[in-house]
Amino acid sequence: MLEIRNLYASINGKEILKGINLTIHDGEVHALMGQNGAGKSTLSNIIVGHPAYEVTQGSITFNGKDLLSMSPEERAHEGIFLSFQQPVEIPGVSMNNFMRAALNAKRKAQGLEPIPATEFLKLMRERRKIVELDNKLANRSVNEGFSGGEKKRNEIFQMAMLEPTFAILDETDSGLDVDALRIVAEGFNKLRKPETSALVITHYQRLLDYLKPDIIHVLIGGQIVHTGGPEVATMIEESGFDQFIQEA
Amino acid sequence: MEEKNNGMDIVREIADKKYEYGFTTDVHTDIIEKGLNEDVVRLISEKKGEPDWLLEFRLKAFRYWQTLKGPTWGHLNMPPIDYQDISYYADPTAQKTSNSSKEIDPELMKTFDKLGIPLEERLALSGMAVDAVMDSVSVKTTFRERLKEKGIIFCSITEAVHEHPDLVRQYLGTVVPYRDNFFAALNSAVFSDGSFVYIPKGVRCPMELSTYFRINARGTGQFERTLIVADDDSYVSYLEGCTAPMRDENQLHAAIVEIVVLERAEVKYSTVQNWYPGDKDGKGGVLNLVTKRGHLRGRNSRLSWTQVETGSAITWKYPSCVLSGDGSQAEFYSVALTNNYQQADTGTKMIHLGKDTKSTIISKGISAGRSQNAYRGLVKVGKHADGARNYSSCDSLLLGSQCGAHTFPYMDVQNPTAVVEHEATTSKISEDQLFYCNQRGIPLEDAVGLIVNGYAKDVLNKLPMEFAVEAQKLLGVSLEGAVG
Amino acid sequence: MICEHSASVLNDIREQAFVDFQRLGFPTQKLERYKYTDVAKAFAPDYGLNLRHIDIPVDPYEVFRCDVPNLSTSLYFVVNDRFYDKALPHASLPEGVQVMSLAQAATENPHFIEKYYGRLARTSKDGLNALNTMFCQDGLFIHVPKGVVVDRPIQIINILRADVDLMVNRRVLIVVEEGAEVKVLFCDHALDDHQFLATQISEIYVGENAHLELYELEETHVKNHRFANTYVDQQRSSTATIDSITLHNGLTRNRTDVTLSGEYAETRMYGCVVADKQQHVDNNTLIDHRVPNCQSTELYKYVLDGEAVGAFAGRVLVREGAQKTISQETNANLCATDTARMYTQPMLEIYADDVKCSHGSTVGQLNEQALFYMRQRGIPESEARMLLKFAFVGEVLDSITLEPLRDRLHYLVEKRFRGELSKCEGCKLCK
């Protein structure tokens, strides 16, 4: 599904990623762990095409297509979804209008007609229940005045609406209490299908206990220094990241 | 209500408080006759032994000035100024016996001592060089030798004209041309003295440079002219202070300050202005009509203006910045306090011309008594100033019900990538805060001083240490009991 | 000649207006309040004046079908400067409420009109007031007597219609008496592809405890010049909401002056401007707090594209003794191109100490983070920009309490941002 080859990238002239190689097959859930500043968020931003980051070398293909030549919205239409670490507030744009615009843009890219209004509202109703958001959601502005937990639930809700084939969860667990974490994680699990894959970025094992990743990568200084199974999370929980620095 | 009455008593008590710097100095002063015409311009130039090019500059300015009318757009009630009833040159250093060596009259030394500005280097505040200007003439400039070692020129502009004519000629009038405005034209015609500063490439000036202005003689105007040039990669912090005796007539002060900031250079210019504000009935006081402007010519150059304005009957000044160099940054921090019948119309202009230029404006106005205090500012973003940023915040604090606080920000934006923000609030001093202080045993007048200083803190923090202390005291003195 | 075709009450102050205009002339840009608009230039071309008041054949009901869905209004027309009285609506107004020709009212009830006409819009200070008063022959008169509540909004369509370039001097007088309530909606349209210059002076009296909502929507064309001076006087405990929306125009200068003459009165002033090409929109406002305990809120938003020029100058004056004034003024602007230009000048002038006043003003661009967030969700960039612009002005539109009108404006503004004509199908005005 996703194939990253020898990726170098920088922001404001500062090199952050130094040769990333990563392959994620259909149906796999990968986790990416590392300390602050290791380049985790840089990688997720580059996959979705954030304009502030510059790819200096390497390639990313998604289902065989060259991802780096696509605009952010084209990547979204291909089925890539990022649950943002800090979702931005957009005053004045209601969730209703926002989701409708997003959904219809995707349908248009697929050659489909816009979704009928009643069907759309029904879908909104159904999907918000997955993450236990209430019925006021539709008329609220995007993320505006949402609590930290609500914002993260809103991200998963949007994922439910857009049904991506590849989702990136960028520190979706940060700032969540135990209950919110459970809601988000269970929501995510409900949405999983055999062919969909995901990349989960986190510091902690907490979220991974719910999501049960197949493969875990350790990112240090812009490089993946270790790749292993679920046991890697336990190793980190017990002895931190230092043990991998020698490997690098 | 109880407190209000207390407040009123204190107002009365304090209103009678004397302006501390209101004494006069009895020294022989060479004053030319009142009046202004071409001969006077020639006489001033002659007294200073100026080269022809400078006389030409003065005459051009004078002829232009004659075609102008005084501005009326300020939020000010200005008495008509009779320009023929002012003497344009007064020299307190002129000795009765002509041409003796230029020793400073002990009276003058005493005066500056009294003002807290010791002119003897051994007594001086460490880390500060001073140019002391009384009326039309620079009395003494300290620490010149030490600065010279680093190639820094710090002297009166009169001396600079003689000793560094090329530098003066290269920059004089390039930031504030004589055609700029009425008072700039007047100043360019009759300017007497002021300071000249040149910081060479790559030099960080090791001490604060400071000019102290004093008007002494009766019936004179002060027309000082300051020129600061910071060459590539240099740094200087410059301070300006001013006082005048108490006189019941208005005295005119029409200065020009020009600052040139070259590549990556940084200049900090701080002013504590405490000209005589007039008495409690609004009689007398200095008319402070000043043009100050900095030109950020170099890339990544920086300039900050910090001003604490507590004096003068009328203050009319807008220290401005022209940001031509890409990546240049300018700041304006101002506290303007008016009491009794004082009037202030002050603010800044930030003209963004270069790319990625940034400016910040923080203005705090405090009005008391029957005073009027206006902030007036322009933020202009030119067509080519991609990525320009400005943030302005202008707050007004009102103490008393007969004063006025006004905000007139102008914004003119011609570039779509610019972000310009302006915020302003006006409110009165919080009774809750006052009461809280009272309850903790702090008397009303101290509480007011405390709260006002807190309010002005963002700006006071930008002043060099010695000045910050002075400014804080000044705010207290100018305001005590003004709450009613 | 003007006098022959006009009522005596209107003639009474005409001569003084003429003297004043001779003295003042057209306002120049040296005047602080006319800084951003060159009036003389707008008046320079040769315009025809219909001084003899010859009928211009038009049936507004034929040409105008741009009704607001679900909004039931009492609909009236003013063609050029004349109140159209041929086929008045059947909708019955509450008893005593008058919506009629100003000239007719001035003839039938001169004593009443005399009390109000020319009292707020002084000719001695503003050249445009003088000009309009000098030429004024007709316009609109609305009178809502004491205690009467008019539920159904009164909608006035100003239509400019001519076979030659035309200057129109229109007059509006609205008197809302004590305890009365009314909503008035003005829609400006220009029918022909000619140069039009319309001056409109409105004098509006809001009595004690009275409530006025005034909406002005301009949808004319690039050859239209509009100079509208609106003066509102508010008595004790009254409320006035004034909404000014410019969607299509050539050159527009709106001056809105509100005087708070009675305590506990409240003013809400909103404005929304969408301009592109070489459109010019200048809103100049004054809120004059003369007495204590009043409140004012002001919010203007501009979206400028192309080579459009926007100007906003809003002065809030709190006079000596006007204690406990609460005033908040906001002006926010988006400039989309480097050829668009925005001038903004919020002014606070305060002579009382126990007040809470603030203003804020910004010129900026769309939030890049929000833009990216939306694109990540698959919304194309152009669509995302449109949504954000729409959200930006939405704050102003949401202030409209007439729900059908608000929905309609949402629709028109959205169409405008999509680059479509913000007009509706099926009416000749839109061709």
Short mmCIF file of C-alpha atoms in Angstrom, two decimals, chain B residues 52-300:
data_model
loop_
_atom_site.label_atom_id
_atom_site.label_comp_id
_atom_site.label_asym_id
_atom_site.label_seq_id
_atom_site.Cartn_x
_atom_site.Cartn_y
_atom_site.Cartn_z
CA ASP B 52 28.96 76.71 2.52
CA TRP B 53 27.05 73.52 1.73
CA LEU B 54 25.43 73.60 5.13
CA LEU B 55 24.49 77.25 4.85
CA GLU B 56 22.92 76.42 1.49
CA PHE B 57 20.98 73.58 3.12
CA ARG B 58 19.71 75.96 5.80
CA LEU B 59 18.72 78.64 3.31
CA LYS B 60 16.85 76.20 1.07
CA ALA B 61 14.98 74.94 4.11
CA PHE B 62 14.21 78.46 5.26
CA ARG B 63 12.88 79.54 1.89
CA TYR B 64 10.70 76.45 1.77
CA TRP B 65 9.48 77.02 5.34
CA GLN B 66 8.33 80.51 4.38
CA THR B 67 5.88 78.96 1.92
CA LEU B 68 4.27 76.76 4.58
CA LYS B 69 1.54 77.16 7.16
CA GLY B 70 1.65 75.46 10.54
CA PRO B 71 -0.20 72.13 10.71
CA THR B 72 -3.64 72.03 12.30
CA TRP B 73 -4.52 68.35 12.08
CA GLY B 74 -3.39 67.27 15.53
CA HIS B 75 -5.93 66.64 18.26
CA LEU B 76 -4.44 69.69 19.94
CA ASN B 77 -5.45 73.12 20.98
CA MET B 78 -2.27 74.94 20.15
CA PRO B 79 -1.65 78.60 20.98
CA PRO B 80 -0.56 80.55 17.92
CA ILE B 81 3.22 80.69 17.80
CA ASP B 82 4.81 83.98 16.89
CA TYR B 83 7.95 82.88 15.13
CA GLN B 84 9.30 86.42 15.18
CA ASP B 85 9.12 86.55 18.98
CA ILE B 86 11.67 83.82 19.55
CA SER B 87 15.41 83.98 19.71
CA TYR B 88 16.92 81.26 17.56
CA TYR B 89 20.32 81.06 19.15
CA ALA B 90 21.46 81.14 22.77
CA ASP B 91 24.98 80.15 23.83
CA PRO B 92 25.53 79.79 27.58
CA THR B 93 29.18 78.81 27.11
CA ALA B 94 30.18 82.15 25.60
CA GLN B 95 32.62 83.78 27.98
CA LYS B 96 32.47 87.44 28.80
CA THR B 97 36.13 87.70 28.04
CA SER B 98 36.30 86.57 24.52
CA ASN B 99 38.28 83.62 23.29
CA SER B 100 39.65 82.29 26.53
CA SER B 101 40.14 78.57 26.48
CA LYS B 102 36.85 76.69 26.36
CA GLU B 103 36.59 75.98 30.02
CA ILE B 104 33.14 75.17 31.26
CA ASP B 105 31.52 77.73 33.49
CA PRO B 106 31.20 76.17 36.97
CA GLU B 107 27.60 77.32 37.02
CA LEU B 108 26.89 75.05 34.08
CA MET B 109 28.62 72.14 35.75
CA LYS B 110 26.50 72.80 38.81
CA THR B 111 23.33 72.89 36.75
CA PHE B 112 23.91 69.52 35.21
CA ASP B 113 24.96 68.13 38.60
CA LYS B 114 21.67 69.32 40.01
CA LEU B 115 19.88 67.56 37.19
CA GLY B 116 21.74 64.40 38.10
CA ILE B 117 23.93 64.54 35.01
CA PRO B 118 27.53 64.76 36.23
CA LEU B 119 29.81 65.98 33.48
CA GLU B 120 32.99 64.92 35.19
CA GLU B 121 33.85 61.48 34.01
CA ARG B 122 35.07 60.25 37.35
CA LEU B 123 31.67 60.98 38.85
CA ALA B 124 29.70 59.75 35.93
CA LEU B 125 27.43 56.79 35.98
CA SER B 126 29.45 53.90 34.86
CA GLY B 127 28.72 52.78 31.38
CA MET B 128 27.15 55.95 30.12
CA ALA B 129 28.64 58.68 27.95
CA VAL B 130 26.81 61.99 27.98
CA ASP B 131 26.49 64.89 25.55
CA ALA B 132 25.00 67.80 27.49
CA VAL B 133 23.22 70.44 25.46
CA MET B 134 21.96 73.69 26.95
CA ASP B 135 19.90 75.99 24.78
CA SER B 136 21.65 76.06 21.43
CA VAL B 137 25.04 74.67 22.35
CA SER B 138 26.60 71.40 23.40
CA VAL B 139 28.30 72.02 26.74
CA LYS B 140 30.34 68.90 27.03
CA THR B 141 30.55 65.37 25.76
CA THR B 142 32.05 62.80 28.11
CA PHE B 143 34.02 59.61 27.45
CA ARG B 144 34.85 60.69 23.93
CA GLU B 145 38.36 59.35 24.04
CA ARG B 146 37.36 55.94 25.25
CA LEU B 147 34.80 55.65 22.49
CA LYS B 148 37.25 56.90 19.91
CA GLU B 149 39.46 53.89 20.53
CA LYS B 150 36.73 51.74 19.02
CA GLY B 151 36.23 54.14 16.15
CA ILE B 152 32.94 55.38 17.58
CA ILE B 153 32.22 59.04 16.99
CA PHE B 154 30.10 60.70 19.68
CA CYS B 155 30.17 64.47 19.68
CA SER B 156 28.00 67.50 19.11
CA ILE B 157 26.73 67.92 15.59
CA THR B 158 28.55 71.26 15.37
CA GLU B 159 31.86 69.54 15.95
CA ALA B 160 30.91 66.74 13.60
CA VAL B 161 30.32 69.24 10.81
CA HIS B 162 33.93 70.35 11.21
CA GLU B 163 35.63 67.09 12.02
CA HIS B 164 33.61 64.59 9.97
CA PRO B 165 32.06 66.72 7.25
CA ASP B 166 31.78 63.88 4.75
CA LEU B 167 29.79 61.66 7.10
CA VAL B 168 27.45 64.46 8.10
CA ARG B 169 26.96 65.56 4.52
CA GLN B 170 26.30 62.00 3.40
CA TYR B 171 23.46 61.42 5.86
CA LEU B 172 22.07 64.77 7.06
CA GLY B 173 18.56 65.34 5.80
CA THR B 174 18.33 61.95 4.10
CA VAL B 175 15.89 60.49 6.62
CA VAL B 176 13.95 63.64 7.40
CA PRO B 177 14.23 65.90 4.37
CA TYR B 178 13.66 69.59 5.04
CA ARG B 179 10.49 69.37 2.96
CA ASP B 180 9.04 66.76 5.31
CA ASN B 181 6.84 69.07 7.35
CA PHE B 182 6.54 72.56 8.76
CA PHE B 183 8.69 71.99 11.83
CA ALA B 184 11.24 69.93 9.95
CA ALA B 185 11.72 72.83 7.55
CA LEU B 186 12.04 75.24 10.46
CA ASN B 187 14.54 73.03 12.24
CA SER B 188 16.59 72.50 9.08
CA ALA B 189 16.88 76.29 8.72
CA VAL B 190 17.85 77.18 12.27
CA PHE B 191 19.05 74.01 14.02
CA SER B 192 21.68 74.79 16.58
CA ASP B 193 23.17 71.78 18.27
CA GLY B 194 22.54 68.20 19.07
CA SER B 195 24.45 64.96 19.00
CA PHE B 196 26.14 63.06 16.26
CA VAL B 197 26.81 59.35 16.58
CA TYR B 198 28.60 57.07 14.19
CA ILE B 199 29.16 53.42 15.03
CA PRO B 200 31.57 51.79 12.57
CA LYS B 201 31.11 48.40 10.94
CA GLY B 202 30.98 45.47 13.32
CA VAL B 203 31.31 47.53 16.51
CA ARG B 204 29.09 47.08 19.51
CA CYS B 205 29.09 50.32 21.43
CA PRO B 206 30.36 49.37 24.91
CA MET B 207 28.31 51.95 26.83
CA GLU B 208 25.02 53.73 26.65
CA LEU B 209 25.25 57.00 24.78
CA SER B 210 23.14 59.77 26.15
CA THR B 211 22.24 63.33 25.33
CA TYR B 212 20.75 65.60 27.91
CA PHE B 213 18.84 68.61 26.63
CA ARG B 214 18.14 71.64 28.74
CA ILE B 215 16.39 74.85 27.77
CA ASN B 216 17.53 77.66 30.06
CA ALA B 217 17.45 81.10 28.46
CA ARG B 218 14.21 83.05 28.36
CA GLY B 219 12.43 83.63 25.10
CA THR B 220 14.45 81.11 23.16
CA GLY B 221 13.53 78.07 21.22
CA GLN B 222 15.58 74.93 21.09
CA PHE B 223 16.11 73.42 17.68
CA GLU B 224 18.37 70.50 18.21
CA ARG B 225 19.35 68.07 15.56
CA THR B 226 20.55 64.56 16.20
CA LEU B 227 21.98 62.20 13.65
CA ILE B 228 22.81 58.57 14.39
CA VAL B 229 24.40 56.27 11.86
CA ALA B 230 24.85 52.60 12.69
CA ASP B 231 27.02 50.96 10.07
CA ASP B 232 26.81 47.26 9.14
CA ASP B 233 26.65 44.80 12.06
CA SER B 234 26.93 47.49 14.71
CA TYR B 235 24.92 48.10 17.86
CA VAL B 236 24.18 51.13 19.97
CA SER B 237 21.78 52.10 22.71
CA TYR B 238 21.06 55.79 22.88
CA LEU B 239 19.20 57.75 25.54
CA GLU B 240 17.75 61.19 25.51
CA GLY B 241 16.57 63.23 28.47
CA CYS B 242 15.22 66.74 28.70
CA THR B 243 14.13 69.39 31.21
CA ALA B 244 13.44 73.10 31.21
CA PRO B 245 12.95 75.84 33.80
CA MET B 246 9.49 76.97 34.82
CA ARG B 247 8.54 79.95 32.76
CA ASP B 248 5.09 81.30 32.30
CA GLU B 249 5.50 81.69 28.57
CA ASN B 250 5.50 78.79 26.14
CA GLN B 251 8.91 77.72 24.95
CA LEU B 252 9.34 76.12 21.60
CA HIS B 253 11.27 72.93 21.08
CA ALA B 254 11.33 71.71 17.50
CA ALA B 255 13.89 68.96 17.11
CA ILE B 256 14.80 66.47 14.44
CA VAL B 257 16.28 63.08 15.09
CA GLU B 258 17.50 61.05 12.14
CA ILE B 259 18.68 57.49 12.46
CA VAL B 260 20.23 55.41 9.71
CA VAL B 261 20.47 51.68 10.35
CA LEU B 262 22.54 49.68 7.89
CA GLU B 263 22.92 45.94 7.27
CA ARG B 264 22.17 43.84 10.37
CA ALA B 265 22.81 46.83 12.64
CA GLU B 266 20.69 47.50 15.72
CA VAL B 267 19.78 50.81 17.35
CA LYS B 268 17.80 51.34 20.52
CA TYR B 269 16.64 54.88 21.10
CA SER B 270 15.09 55.75 24.44
CA THR B 271 13.63 59.04 25.51
CA VAL B 272 12.48 60.25 28.87
CA GLN B 273 10.88 63.56 28.09
CA ASN B 274 10.23 65.80 31.04
CA TRP B 275 10.10 69.30 29.64
CA TYR B 276 8.30 71.77 31.86
CA PRO B 277 4.59 70.95 31.46
CA GLY B 278 3.19 74.31 32.50
CA ASP B 279 1.51 75.03 35.80
CA LYS B 280 -1.69 73.52 37.13
CA ASP B 281 -3.74 76.12 35.26
CA GLY B 282 -2.07 75.36 31.98
CA LYS B 283 0.10 78.44 31.92
CA GLY B 284 3.50 78.16 30.30
CA GLY B 285 5.22 74.94 29.42
CA VAL B 286 7.25 73.68 26.51
CA LEU B 287 5.74 73.10 23.08
CA ASN B 288 7.44 69.90 22.07
CA LEU B 289 7.09 69.55 18.30
CA VAL B 290 9.48 66.94 17.13
CA THR B 291 10.20 64.91 14.02
CA LYS B 292 11.97 61.64 14.74
CA ARG B 293 12.51 59.02 12.15
CA GLY B 294 14.69 56.01 11.56
CA HIS B 295 15.47 54.45 8.24
CA LEU B 296 16.14 50.73 8.37
CA ARG B 297 18.12 50.57 5.18
CA GLY B 298 20.02 47.36 5.74
CA ARG B 299 18.76 43.82 5.57
CA ASN B 300 17.82 42.38 8.98
#
